[in-house]
Amino acid sequence: MLDFDKLDKAIHEKGRLAIMTLLATRVSWPFQDLKTELGMSDGNLITHLRTLHKLGLVAMKKEVRARPQTSYSLTAKGRAAFKDYLDVLEQIVKTGKR
Amino acid sequence: MPMNERPSAEENLRVIRTLMERATVYRAISAPTALVAGLLSISAAAAIFLSEANVTVGRPIRSRQFAITWIIVLILSLAANTFFVWREARKTGRPFISPGMKLALRAIAPCLLIPAAFTGWFFTTGYLGGEELELVVVWVAFYGLALLATALFAPHSLAVLGWAFLFTGLSVPALVNWIEGLPGDVPNLAMGITFGLYHLIYAAATWPRKRASDAAQIAIE
C-alpha cells in the first residue's frame, strides 16, 4: 500500500517545487537566474528560498564579483528529498493507471 | 486522496520535466547573432558577386581574397556574438562564460579542427588550383556538424539548422556534375545561401518573443 503522506509538503508547493527542480539541474544557481527562469517576484522567490533553507534542503552562498551575488544549491538532504518526492509522484501515477 | 492525487502528480511531473529541459538547454547561436551573421554573409556574397561582375573592382576576386572575405565575416560575426553574450551577462549579472557556454565550446571544438586545417592548406596550396568549392563544402558541412554536436542540449531549431548545413554540404559532391554546369560563382552562391539565407531564416524563426511559459506560470501561481 502506497503511503501518500510521504509526499514532502515543503516541496509539493508549486513555487518551491519549481525552485527545487531548477536547483537539481545544476551545481548552483544565482538568485537572478532563478528569478529570470521562473518569472517570480523577488519577494516571492526569497520567501520560498528561505523556507527551503530553514528546512536544510537548500544551501546559500554569497559572493562579491562585479556586484554582490547570492547563489543557491541543493544540499545532500535536499537532493535526497527531491528524489524521494519524485519516487512518490511516480508511484502515485503508476497506482492510478492500474 | 490517492485517486485525486493522480492528475496533480502527473501535472507536477510535467512541470518538473519542462523546467528541467528548459534549464539544461543552451542555444549556441542566438537570434541576434544569426541575424548579424546572415546580413554580413549576404553582404559579402553580394560584394564578391559585384566584384566578379567588374562593377566595384577592376578585376575578379582571387581565391585567397575569397577566403579572406569570408574569414572577415566569421570574425565580425564572432565579435557580434561576444558582444551579445557580454551584454546579456551584464544585464542579468550572470558570468560571461556560463557553464552552458563551456559545454557548447567543448562539444564544438573538435568539429573545427578539420576546417581549420583545410583552410590552412587552402592558403598555402589549395588556392593555386582554385579549390574554393571544396573549401566551401568543408566549411558548410563541418559548421553543420559543429551545430549538431550541441544537439543534446540545444533547442530543436539549432539542430534543424545543423542538419540544413550538413545536407547542403553533402549535396555538393553528389551534384558536382550538375553544379559544374551552372553559370556564375557557385562557391560564393553556396556561401550566400547557407551562411546568409539559412541564418536569416533561423533568426526569424527563433527571434525572442514575450515568453509566457506554462511551466513558469504554474510555478508562480
PDB file of C-alpha atoms in Angstrom:
ATOM      1  CA  MET A   1       0.000   0.000   0.000  1.00  0.00           C
ATOM      2  CA  LEU A   2       1.359   3.363  -1.003  1.00  0.00           C
ATOM      3  CA  ASP A   3       1.848   5.884   1.773  1.00  0.00           C
ATOM      4  CA  PHE A   4       0.804   9.228   0.269  1.00  0.00           C
ATOM      5  CA  ASP A   5       1.814  11.088   3.406  1.00  0.00           C
ATOM      6  CA  LYS A   6       5.374  10.501   2.267  1.00  0.00           C
ATOM      7  CA  LEU A   7       4.856  13.319  -0.227  1.00  0.00           C
ATOM      8  CA  ASP A   8       7.041  16.088   1.135  1.00  0.00           C
ATOM      9  CA  LYS A   9       4.671  19.018   1.708  1.00  0.00           C
ATOM     10  CA  ALA A  10       7.503  21.547   1.643  1.00  0.00           C
ATOM     11  CA  ILE A  11       8.401  20.517  -1.910  1.00  0.00           C
ATOM     12  CA  HIS A  12       4.830  19.842  -3.037  1.00  0.00           C
ATOM     13  CA  GLU A  13       4.020  23.580  -3.143  1.00  0.00           C
ATOM     14  CA  LYS A  14       4.349  24.603  -6.809  1.00  0.00           C
ATOM     15  CA  GLY A  15       6.717  27.521  -6.382  1.00  0.00           C
ATOM     16  CA  ARG A  16       9.086  25.520  -4.190  1.00  0.00           C
ATOM     17  CA  LEU A  17       8.795  22.510  -6.487  1.00  0.00           C
ATOM     18  CA  ALA A  18       9.923  24.686  -9.411  1.00  0.00           C
ATOM     19  CA  ILE A  19      12.860  26.001  -7.373  1.00  0.00           C
ATOM     20  CA  MET A  20      13.915  22.524  -6.266  1.00  0.00           C
ATOM     21  CA  THR A  21      13.657  21.303  -9.878  1.00  0.00           C
ATOM     22  CA  LEU A  22      15.931  24.009 -11.221  1.00  0.00           C
ATOM     23  CA  LEU A  23      18.409  23.553  -8.392  1.00  0.00           C
ATOM     24  CA  ALA A  24      18.547  19.841  -9.248  1.00  0.00           C
ATOM     25  CA  THR A  25      19.742  20.607 -12.782  1.00  0.00           C
ATOM     26  CA  ARG A  26      22.981  22.445 -11.938  1.00  0.00           C
ATOM     27  CA  VAL A  27      25.575  22.703  -9.206  1.00  0.00           C
ATOM     28  CA  SER A  28      24.332  26.155  -8.208  1.00  0.00           C
ATOM     29  CA  TRP A  29      22.011  28.892  -9.421  1.00  0.00           C
ATOM     30  CA  PRO A  30      22.459  32.638  -8.947  1.00  0.00           C
ATOM     31  CA  PHE A  31      19.368  34.315  -7.495  1.00  0.00           C
ATOM     32  CA  GLN A  32      18.928  36.416 -10.638  1.00  0.00           C
ATOM     33  CA  ASP A  33      18.932  33.348 -12.889  1.00  0.00           C
ATOM     34  CA  LEU A  34      16.290  31.642 -10.767  1.00  0.00           C
ATOM     35  CA  LYS A  35      14.178  34.775 -10.876  1.00  0.00           C
ATOM     36  CA  THR A  36      14.527  35.084 -14.665  1.00  0.00           C
ATOM     37  CA  GLU A  37      13.805  31.429 -15.293  1.00  0.00           C
ATOM     38  CA  LEU A  38      10.773  31.210 -13.003  1.00  0.00           C
ATOM     39  CA  GLY A  39       9.316  34.668 -13.554  1.00  0.00           C
ATOM     40  CA  MET A  40       8.740  35.105  -9.822  1.00  0.00           C
ATOM     41  CA  SER A  41       8.877  38.378  -7.912  1.00  0.00           C
ATOM     42  CA  ASP A  42      11.891  38.985  -5.631  1.00  0.00           C
ATOM     43  CA  GLY A  43       9.739  38.723  -2.512  1.00  0.00           C
ATOM     44  CA  ASN A  44       8.027  35.516  -3.553  1.00  0.00           C
ATOM     45  CA  LEU A  45      11.279  33.840  -4.535  1.00  0.00           C
ATOM     46  CA  ILE A  46      13.089  34.926  -1.362  1.00  0.00           C
ATOM     47  CA  THR A  47      10.244  33.643   0.806  1.00  0.00           C
ATOM     48  CA  HIS A  48      10.321  30.210  -0.833  1.00  0.00           C
ATOM     49  CA  LEU A  49      14.124  30.023  -0.725  1.00  0.00           C
ATOM     50  CA  ARG A  50      14.105  30.978   2.962  1.00  0.00           C
ATOM     51  CA  THR A  51      11.604  28.221   3.704  1.00  0.00           C
ATOM     52  CA  LEU A  52      13.714  25.640   1.873  1.00  0.00           C
ATOM     53  CA  HIS A  53      16.897  26.945   3.529  1.00  0.00           C
ATOM     54  CA  LYS A  54      15.352  26.673   7.009  1.00  0.00           C
ATOM     55  CA  LEU A  55      14.404  23.075   6.280  1.00  0.00           C
ATOM     56  CA  GLY A  56      18.000  22.346   5.303  1.00  0.00           C
ATOM     57  CA  LEU A  57      17.088  21.494   1.712  1.00  0.00           C
ATOM     58  CA  VAL A  58      18.890  24.426   0.112  1.00  0.00           C
ATOM     59  CA  ALA A  59      22.315  25.954   0.749  1.00  0.00           C
ATOM     60  CA  MET A  60      23.082  29.611   0.185  1.00  0.00           C
ATOM     61  CA  LYS A  61      26.395  31.200  -0.824  1.00  0.00           C
ATOM     62  CA  LYS A  62      27.088  34.932  -1.012  1.00  0.00           C
ATOM     63  CA  GLU A  63      29.806  36.164  -3.376  1.00  0.00           C
ATOM     64  CA  VAL A  64      31.022  39.589  -4.430  1.00  0.00           C
ATOM     65  CA  ARG A  65      32.055  39.724  -8.085  1.00  0.00           C
ATOM     66  CA  ALA A  66      31.219  42.766 -10.212  1.00  0.00           C
ATOM     67  CA  ARG A  67      28.275  43.030  -7.832  1.00  0.00           C
ATOM     68  CA  PRO A  68      27.098  41.061  -4.783  1.00  0.00           C
ATOM     69  CA  GLN A  69      25.522  37.802  -5.835  1.00  0.00           C
ATOM     70  CA  THR A  70      23.785  35.071  -3.878  1.00  0.00           C
ATOM     71  CA  SER A  71      23.816  31.564  -5.278  1.00  0.00           C
ATOM     72  CA  TYR A  72      21.694  28.650  -4.179  1.00  0.00           C
ATOM     73  CA  SER A  73      22.238  24.927  -4.401  1.00  0.00           C
ATOM     74  CA  LEU A  74      20.638  21.743  -3.162  1.00  0.00           C
ATOM     75  CA  THR A  75      22.093  20.212  -0.022  1.00  0.00           C
ATOM     76  CA  ALA A  76      22.562  16.444   0.150  1.00  0.00           C
ATOM     77  CA  LYS A  77      19.377  16.345   2.219  1.00  0.00           C
ATOM     78  CA  GLY A  78      17.590  18.460  -0.399  1.00  0.00           C
ATOM     79  CA  ARG A  79      18.719  16.243  -3.257  1.00  0.00           C
ATOM     80  CA  ALA A  80      17.583  13.121  -1.398  1.00  0.00           C
ATOM     81  CA  ALA A  81      14.242  14.752  -0.522  1.00  0.00           C
ATOM     82  CA  PHE A  82      13.704  15.744  -4.154  1.00  0.00           C
ATOM     83  CA  LYS A  83      14.489  12.228  -5.342  1.00  0.00           C
ATOM     84  CA  ASP A  84      12.094  10.759  -2.753  1.00  0.00           C
ATOM     85  CA  TYR A  85       9.438  13.231  -3.846  1.00  0.00           C
ATOM     86  CA  LEU A  86       9.838  12.160  -7.482  1.00  0.00           C
ATOM     87  CA  ASP A  87       9.647   8.496  -6.465  1.00  0.00           C
ATOM     88  CA  VAL A  88       6.377   9.097  -4.630  1.00  0.00           C
ATOM     89  CA  LEU A  89       4.925  11.048  -7.577  1.00  0.00           C
ATOM     90  CA  GLU A  90       5.885   8.212  -9.875  1.00  0.00           C
ATOM     91  CA  GLN A  91       4.201   5.722  -7.590  1.00  0.00           C
ATOM     92  CA  ILE A  92       1.026   7.823  -7.500  1.00  0.00           C
ATOM     93  CA  VAL A  93       0.883   7.919 -11.299  1.00  0.00           C
ATOM     94  CA  LYS A  94       1.562   4.185 -11.588  1.00  0.00           C
ATOM     95  CA  THR A  95      -1.047   3.328  -8.952  1.00  0.00           C
ATOM     96  CA  GLY A  96      -3.647   5.478 -10.725  1.00  0.00           C
ATOM     97  CA  LYS A  97      -3.025   3.706 -14.026  1.00  0.00           C
ATOM     98  CA  ARG A  98      -3.706   0.230 -12.634  1.00  0.00           C
TER      99      ARG A  98
ATOM    100  CA  MET B   1      -6.851  11.023  -1.648  1.00  0.00           C
ATOM    101  CA  PRO B   2      -4.959   8.564  -3.848  1.00  0.00           C
ATOM    102  CA  MET B   3      -7.190   8.830  -6.912  1.00  0.00           C
ATOM    103  CA  ASN B   4      -7.439  12.650  -6.607  1.00  0.00           C
ATOM    104  CA  GLU B   5      -3.677  12.865  -6.375  1.00  0.00           C
ATOM    105  CA  ARG B   6      -3.005  11.307  -9.765  1.00  0.00           C
ATOM    106  CA  PRO B   7      -3.803  14.295 -12.036  1.00  0.00           C
ATOM    107  CA  SER B   8      -1.913  16.548  -9.655  1.00  0.00           C
ATOM    108  CA  ALA B   9       1.065  14.170  -9.657  1.00  0.00           C
ATOM    109  CA  GLU B  10       1.051  13.999 -13.452  1.00  0.00           C
ATOM    110  CA  GLU B  11       0.851  17.778 -13.664  1.00  0.00           C
ATOM    111  CA  ASN B  12       3.747  18.164 -11.243  1.00  0.00           C
ATOM    112  CA  LEU B  13       5.838  15.662 -13.199  1.00  0.00           C
ATOM    113  CA  ARG B  14       5.079  17.595 -16.377  1.00  0.00           C
ATOM    114  CA  VAL B  15       6.183  20.852 -14.744  1.00  0.00           C
ATOM    115  CA  ILE B  16       9.361  19.194 -13.471  1.00  0.00           C
ATOM    116  CA  ARG B  17      10.150  17.808 -16.899  1.00  0.00           C
ATOM    117  CA  THR B  18       9.519  21.119 -18.675  1.00  0.00           C
ATOM    118  CA  LEU B  19      11.641  23.075 -16.218  1.00  0.00           C
ATOM    119  CA  MET B  20      14.476  20.564 -16.335  1.00  0.00           C
ATOM    120  CA  GLU B  21      14.511  20.542 -20.130  1.00  0.00           C
ATOM    121  CA  ARG B  22      14.477  24.314 -20.270  1.00  0.00           C
ATOM    122  CA  ALA B  23      17.195  24.697 -17.657  1.00  0.00           C
ATOM    123  CA  THR B  24      19.550  22.368 -19.473  1.00  0.00           C
ATOM    124  CA  VAL B  25      19.052  23.855 -22.935  1.00  0.00           C
ATOM    125  CA  TYR B  26      21.812  26.076 -24.310  1.00  0.00           C
ATOM    126  CA  ARG B  27      21.404  27.985 -27.553  1.00  0.00           C
ATOM    127  CA  ALA B  28      24.905  28.310 -29.032  1.00  0.00           C
ATOM    128  CA  ILE B  29      23.687  30.776 -31.668  1.00  0.00           C
ATOM    129  CA  SER B  30      21.275  33.453 -30.536  1.00  0.00           C
ATOM    130  CA  ALA B  31      18.788  35.019 -32.932  1.00  0.00           C
ATOM    131  CA  PRO B  32      20.575  38.420 -32.934  1.00  0.00           C
ATOM    132  CA  THR B  33      23.892  36.703 -33.720  1.00  0.00           C
ATOM    133  CA  ALA B  34      22.252  34.768 -36.552  1.00  0.00           C
ATOM    134  CA  LEU B  35      20.754  37.994 -37.893  1.00  0.00           C
ATOM    135  CA  VAL B  36      24.134  39.750 -37.907  1.00  0.00           C
ATOM    136  CA  ALA B  37      25.887  36.708 -39.421  1.00  0.00           C
ATOM    137  CA  GLY B  38      23.164  36.368 -42.056  1.00  0.00           C
ATOM    138  CA  LEU B  39      23.270  40.025 -43.075  1.00  0.00           C
ATOM    139  CA  LEU B  40      27.073  40.070 -43.167  1.00  0.00           C
ATOM    140  CA  SER B  41      27.120  36.916 -45.282  1.00  0.00           C
ATOM    141  CA  ILE B  42      24.558  38.232 -47.760  1.00  0.00           C
ATOM    142  CA  SER B  43      26.559  41.478 -47.990  1.00  0.00           C
ATOM    143  CA  ALA B  44      29.826  39.610 -48.517  1.00  0.00           C
ATOM    144  CA  ALA B  45      28.299  37.358 -51.176  1.00  0.00           C
ATOM    145  CA  ALA B  46      26.851  40.408 -52.946  1.00  0.00           C
ATOM    146  CA  ALA B  47      30.193  42.248 -52.777  1.00  0.00           C
ATOM    147  CA  ILE B  48      32.036  39.259 -54.251  1.00  0.00           C
ATOM    148  CA  PHE B  49      29.394  38.843 -56.927  1.00  0.00           C
ATOM    149  CA  LEU B  50      29.660  42.513 -57.880  1.00  0.00           C
ATOM    150  CA  SER B  51      33.455  42.417 -57.903  1.00  0.00           C
ATOM    151  CA  GLU B  52      33.334  39.447 -60.267  1.00  0.00           C
ATOM    152  CA  ALA B  53      30.995  41.369 -62.497  1.00  0.00           C
ATOM    153  CA  ASN B  54      33.670  44.072 -62.592  1.00  0.00           C
ATOM    154  CA  VAL B  55      31.270  46.564 -61.092  1.00  0.00           C
ATOM    155  CA  THR B  56      33.148  47.635 -57.970  1.00  0.00           C
ATOM    156  CA  VAL B  57      36.650  46.309 -58.579  1.00  0.00           C
ATOM    157  CA  GLY B  58      38.670  46.296 -61.734  1.00  0.00           C
ATOM    158  CA  ARG B  59      39.328  42.545 -61.734  1.00  0.00           C
ATOM    159  CA  PRO B  60      37.580  39.423 -60.423  1.00  0.00           C
ATOM    160  CA  ILE B  61      38.273  38.481 -56.821  1.00  0.00           C
ATOM    161  CA  ARG B  62      41.051  35.928 -56.382  1.00  0.00           C
ATOM    162  CA  SER B  63      40.871  32.650 -54.465  1.00  0.00           C
ATOM    163  CA  ARG B  64      42.663  33.851 -51.349  1.00  0.00           C
ATOM    164  CA  GLN B  65      40.699  37.091 -51.339  1.00  0.00           C
ATOM    165  CA  PHE B  66      37.544  34.999 -51.451  1.00  0.00           C
ATOM    166  CA  ALA B  67      38.645  33.057 -48.362  1.00  0.00           C
ATOM    167  CA  ILE B  68      39.843  36.194 -46.558  1.00  0.00           C
ATOM    168  CA  THR B  69      36.493  37.899 -47.178  1.00  0.00           C
ATOM    169  CA  TRP B  70      34.640  35.028 -45.543  1.00  0.00           C
ATOM    170  CA  ILE B  71      37.091  34.808 -42.655  1.00  0.00           C
ATOM    171  CA  ILE B  72      36.438  38.506 -42.003  1.00  0.00           C
ATOM    172  CA  VAL B  73      32.701  37.726 -41.970  1.00  0.00           C
ATOM    173  CA  LEU B  74      33.402  34.978 -39.434  1.00  0.00           C
ATOM    174  CA  ILE B  75      35.464  37.300 -37.226  1.00  0.00           C
ATOM    175  CA  LEU B  76      32.810  40.037 -37.321  1.00  0.00           C
ATOM    176  CA  SER B  77      30.074  37.504 -36.527  1.00  0.00           C
ATOM    177  CA  LEU B  78      32.081  36.141 -33.588  1.00  0.00           C
ATOM    178  CA  ALA B  79      32.655  39.692 -32.354  1.00  0.00           C
ATOM    179  CA  ALA B  80      28.919  40.375 -32.566  1.00  0.00           C
ATOM    180  CA  ASN B  81      28.184  37.149 -30.696  1.00  0.00           C
ATOM    181  CA  THR B  82      30.703  38.062 -27.978  1.00  0.00           C
ATOM    182  CA  PHE B  83      29.028  41.448 -27.604  1.00  0.00           C
ATOM    183  CA  PHE B  84      25.540  39.937 -27.330  1.00  0.00           C
ATOM    184  CA  VAL B  85      26.683  37.370 -24.743  1.00  0.00           C
ATOM    185  CA  TRP B  86      28.537  40.066 -22.769  1.00  0.00           C
ATOM    186  CA  ARG B  87      25.511  42.365 -22.849  1.00  0.00           C
ATOM    187  CA  GLU B  88      23.211  39.586 -21.638  1.00  0.00           C
ATOM    188  CA  ALA B  89      25.663  38.611 -18.882  1.00  0.00           C
ATOM    189  CA  ARG B  90      25.921  42.223 -17.740  1.00  0.00           C
ATOM    190  CA  LYS B  91      22.157  42.693 -17.766  1.00  0.00           C
ATOM    191  CA  THR B  92      21.427  39.575 -15.750  1.00  0.00           C
ATOM    192  CA  GLY B  93      24.514  39.513 -13.521  1.00  0.00           C
ATOM    193  CA  ARG B  94      25.493  36.077 -14.841  1.00  0.00           C
ATOM    194  CA  PRO B  95      29.114  35.096 -15.564  1.00  0.00           C
ATOM    195  CA  PHE B  96      30.277  35.883 -19.114  1.00  0.00           C
ATOM    196  CA  ILE B  97      31.447  32.308 -19.641  1.00  0.00           C
ATOM    197  CA  SER B  98      28.489  30.292 -18.395  1.00  0.00           C
ATOM    198  CA  PRO B  99      28.508  26.528 -17.758  1.00  0.00           C
ATOM    199  CA  GLY B 100      26.333  26.167 -20.872  1.00  0.00           C
ATOM    200  CA  MET B 101      28.854  28.034 -22.994  1.00  0.00           C
ATOM    201  CA  LYS B 102      31.723  25.889 -21.703  1.00  0.00           C
ATOM    202  CA  LEU B 103      29.768  22.764 -22.537  1.00  0.00           C
ATOM    203  CA  ALA B 104      28.970  24.035 -26.043  1.00  0.00           C
ATOM    204  CA  LEU B 105      32.584  25.037 -26.717  1.00  0.00           C
ATOM    205  CA  ARG B 106      33.831  21.610 -25.625  1.00  0.00           C
ATOM    206  CA  ALA B 107      31.333  19.947 -27.970  1.00  0.00           C
ATOM    207  CA  ILE B 108      32.034  22.219 -30.929  1.00  0.00           C
ATOM    208  CA  ALA B 109      35.854  22.446 -30.760  1.00  0.00           C
ATOM    209  CA  PRO B 110      36.693  19.018 -32.294  1.00  0.00           C
ATOM    210  CA  CYS B 111      34.443  19.774 -35.284  1.00  0.00           C
ATOM    211  CA  LEU B 112      36.502  22.865 -36.091  1.00  0.00           C
ATOM    212  CA  LEU B 113      39.875  21.127 -36.386  1.00  0.00           C
ATOM    213  CA  ILE B 114      39.437  19.823 -39.934  1.00  0.00           C
ATOM    214  CA  PRO B 115      38.016  23.095 -41.336  1.00  0.00           C
ATOM    215  CA  ALA B 116      40.904  24.971 -39.674  1.00  0.00           C
ATOM    216  CA  ALA B 117      43.475  22.590 -41.169  1.00  0.00           C
ATOM    217  CA  PHE B 118      41.776  22.660 -44.573  1.00  0.00           C
ATOM    218  CA  THR B 119      41.710  26.463 -44.550  1.00  0.00           C
ATOM    219  CA  GLY B 120      45.422  26.466 -43.724  1.00  0.00           C
ATOM    220  CA  TRP B 121      46.055  24.133 -46.666  1.00  0.00           C
ATOM    221  CA  PHE B 122      43.932  26.333 -48.934  1.00  0.00           C
ATOM    222  CA  PHE B 123      46.000  29.427 -48.115  1.00  0.00           C
ATOM    223  CA  THR B 124      49.294  27.654 -48.733  1.00  0.00           C
ATOM    224  CA  THR B 125      48.497  25.351 -51.685  1.00  0.00           C
ATOM    225  CA  GLY B 126      44.799  24.945 -52.391  1.00  0.00           C
ATOM    226  CA  TYR B 127      44.283  28.437 -53.732  1.00  0.00           C
ATOM    227  CA  LEU B 128      46.620  27.652 -56.663  1.00  0.00           C
ATOM    228  CA  GLY B 129      44.116  25.156 -58.020  1.00  0.00           C
ATOM    229  CA  GLY B 130      41.160  27.432 -57.340  1.00  0.00           C
ATOM    230  CA  GLU B 131      39.620  24.988 -54.873  1.00  0.00           C
ATOM    231  CA  GLU B 132      37.037  27.387 -53.472  1.00  0.00           C
ATOM    232  CA  LEU B 133      34.177  24.922 -53.866  1.00  0.00           C
ATOM    233  CA  GLU B 134      35.999  22.269 -51.812  1.00  0.00           C
ATOM    234  CA  LEU B 135      36.736  24.878 -49.161  1.00  0.00           C
ATOM    235  CA  VAL B 136      33.087  25.908 -49.049  1.00  0.00           C
ATOM    236  CA  VAL B 137      31.940  22.282 -48.771  1.00  0.00           C
ATOM    237  CA  VAL B 138      34.258  21.726 -45.799  1.00  0.00           C
ATOM    238  CA  TRP B 139      33.162  24.935 -44.094  1.00  0.00           C
ATOM    239  CA  VAL B 140      29.456  24.292 -44.609  1.00  0.00           C
ATOM    240  CA  ALA B 141      29.481  20.599 -43.700  1.00  0.00           C
ATOM    241  CA  PHE B 142      31.639  20.972 -40.602  1.00  0.00           C
ATOM    242  CA  TYR B 143      29.714  24.009 -39.424  1.00  0.00           C
ATOM    243  CA  GLY B 144      26.621  21.804 -39.612  1.00  0.00           C
ATOM    244  CA  LEU B 145      28.414  19.081 -37.663  1.00  0.00           C
ATOM    245  CA  ALA B 146      29.506  21.605 -35.034  1.00  0.00           C
ATOM    246  CA  LEU B 147      25.908  22.706 -34.534  1.00  0.00           C
ATOM    247  CA  LEU B 148      24.751  19.103 -34.359  1.00  0.00           C
ATOM    248  CA  ALA B 149      27.420  18.394 -31.728  1.00  0.00           C
ATOM    249  CA  THR B 150      25.369  20.576 -29.374  1.00  0.00           C
ATOM    250  CA  ALA B 151      22.089  18.859 -30.235  1.00  0.00           C
ATOM    251  CA  LEU B 152      21.861  17.006 -26.925  1.00  0.00           C
ATOM    252  CA  PHE B 153      21.422  20.256 -25.025  1.00  0.00           C
ATOM    253  CA  ALA B 154      20.402  22.614 -27.824  1.00  0.00           C
ATOM    254  CA  PRO B 155      16.889  23.623 -28.853  1.00  0.00           C
ATOM    255  CA  HIS B 156      15.366  21.776 -31.788  1.00  0.00           C
ATOM    256  CA  SER B 157      15.741  24.787 -34.106  1.00  0.00           C
ATOM    257  CA  LEU B 158      19.527  24.713 -33.770  1.00  0.00           C
ATOM    258  CA  ALA B 159      19.647  21.029 -34.672  1.00  0.00           C
ATOM    259  CA  VAL B 160      17.485  21.753 -37.740  1.00  0.00           C
ATOM    260  CA  LEU B 161      19.947  24.466 -38.756  1.00  0.00           C
ATOM    261  CA  GLY B 162      22.798  21.992 -38.284  1.00  0.00           C
ATOM    262  CA  TRP B 163      21.106  19.394 -40.494  1.00  0.00           C
ATOM    263  CA  ALA B 164      20.403  22.025 -43.170  1.00  0.00           C
ATOM    264  CA  PHE B 165      24.093  22.941 -43.306  1.00  0.00           C
ATOM    265  CA  LEU B 166      25.237  19.335 -43.245  1.00  0.00           C
ATOM    266  CA  PHE B 167      22.885  18.206 -46.018  1.00  0.00           C
ATOM    267  CA  THR B 168      23.800  21.195 -48.154  1.00  0.00           C
ATOM    268  CA  GLY B 169      27.498  20.433 -47.683  1.00  0.00           C
ATOM    269  CA  LEU B 170      26.968  16.768 -48.524  1.00  0.00           C
ATOM    270  CA  SER B 171      24.823  17.522 -51.556  1.00  0.00           C
ATOM    271  CA  VAL B 172      27.624  19.403 -53.350  1.00  0.00           C
ATOM    272  CA  PRO B 173      29.836  16.348 -54.067  1.00  0.00           C
ATOM    273  CA  ALA B 174      26.717  14.410 -55.080  1.00  0.00           C
ATOM    274  CA  LEU B 175      25.638  17.112 -57.502  1.00  0.00           C
ATOM    275  CA  VAL B 176      29.098  18.077 -58.700  1.00  0.00           C
ATOM    276  CA  ASN B 177      28.447  17.375 -62.385  1.00  0.00           C
ATOM    277  CA  TRP B 178      25.311  19.463 -62.368  1.00  0.00           C
ATOM    278  CA  ILE B 179      26.971  22.232 -60.334  1.00  0.00           C
ATOM    279  CA  GLU B 180      29.924  22.480 -62.704  1.00  0.00           C
ATOM    280  CA  GLY B 181      27.468  23.227 -65.482  1.00  0.00           C
ATOM    281  CA  LEU B 182      25.976  26.157 -63.590  1.00  0.00           C
ATOM    282  CA  PRO B 183      26.846  29.652 -64.720  1.00  0.00           C
ATOM    283  CA  GLY B 184      28.328  32.085 -62.178  1.00  0.00           C
ATOM    284  CA  ASP B 185      30.277  31.680 -58.979  1.00  0.00           C
ATOM    285  CA  VAL B 186      28.877  28.564 -57.295  1.00  0.00           C
ATOM    286  CA  PRO B 187      31.092  28.701 -54.159  1.00  0.00           C
ATOM    287  CA  ASN B 188      30.021  32.276 -53.474  1.00  0.00           C
ATOM    288  CA  LEU B 189      26.367  31.434 -54.121  1.00  0.00           C
ATOM    289  CA  ALA B 190      26.599  28.468 -51.739  1.00  0.00           C
ATOM    290  CA  MET B 191      28.112  30.677 -49.018  1.00  0.00           C
ATOM    291  CA  GLY B 192      25.416  33.308 -49.519  1.00  0.00           C
ATOM    292  CA  ILE B 193      22.622  30.733 -49.330  1.00  0.00           C
ATOM    293  CA  THR B 194      23.927  28.804 -46.343  1.00  0.00           C
ATOM    294  CA  PHE B 195      25.622  31.330 -44.073  1.00  0.00           C
ATOM    295  CA  GLY B 196      23.381  34.150 -45.313  1.00  0.00           C
ATOM    296  CA  LEU B 197      19.902  32.858 -46.030  1.00  0.00           C
ATOM    297  CA  TYR B 198      19.868  29.924 -43.573  1.00  0.00           C
ATOM    298  CA  HIS B 199      20.962  32.205 -40.719  1.00  0.00           C
ATOM    299  CA  LEU B 200      18.325  34.799 -41.598  1.00  0.00           C
ATOM    300  CA  ILE B 201      15.590  32.140 -41.629  1.00  0.00           C
ATOM    301  CA  TYR B 202      16.863  30.812 -38.284  1.00  0.00           C
ATOM    302  CA  ALA B 203      16.907  34.343 -36.812  1.00  0.00           C
ATOM    303  CA  ALA B 204      13.345  34.993 -37.958  1.00  0.00           C
ATOM    304  CA  ALA B 205      12.130  31.655 -36.594  1.00  0.00           C
ATOM    305  CA  THR B 206      13.804  31.999 -33.192  1.00  0.00           C
ATOM    306  CA  TRP B 207      13.637  35.731 -32.542  1.00  0.00           C
ATOM    307  CA  PRO B 208      12.808  36.173 -28.821  1.00  0.00           C
ATOM    308  CA  ARG B 209       9.150  36.779 -28.241  1.00  0.00           C
ATOM    309  CA  LYS B 210       7.456  37.508 -24.949  1.00  0.00           C
ATOM    310  CA  ARG B 211       7.772  34.231 -23.089  1.00  0.00           C
ATOM    311  CA  ALA B 212       4.871  33.071 -21.041  1.00  0.00           C
ATOM    312  CA  SER B 213       5.877  29.509 -20.466  1.00  0.00           C
ATOM    313  CA  ASP B 214       3.187  27.451 -18.843  1.00  0.00           C
ATOM    314  CA  ALA B 215       5.773  25.949 -16.534  1.00  0.00           C
ATOM    315  CA  ALA B 216       6.781  29.362 -15.235  1.00  0.00           C
ATOM    316  CA  GLN B 217       3.155  30.341 -14.906  1.00  0.00           C
ATOM    317  CA  ILE B 218       2.460  27.259 -12.849  1.00  0.00           C
ATOM    318  CA  ALA B 219       5.450  27.981 -10.689  1.00  0.00           C
ATOM    319  CA  ILE B 220       4.243  31.424  -9.681  1.00  0.00           C
ATOM    320  CA  GLU B 221       0.605  30.561  -9.154  1.00  0.00           C
TER     321      GLU B 221
END
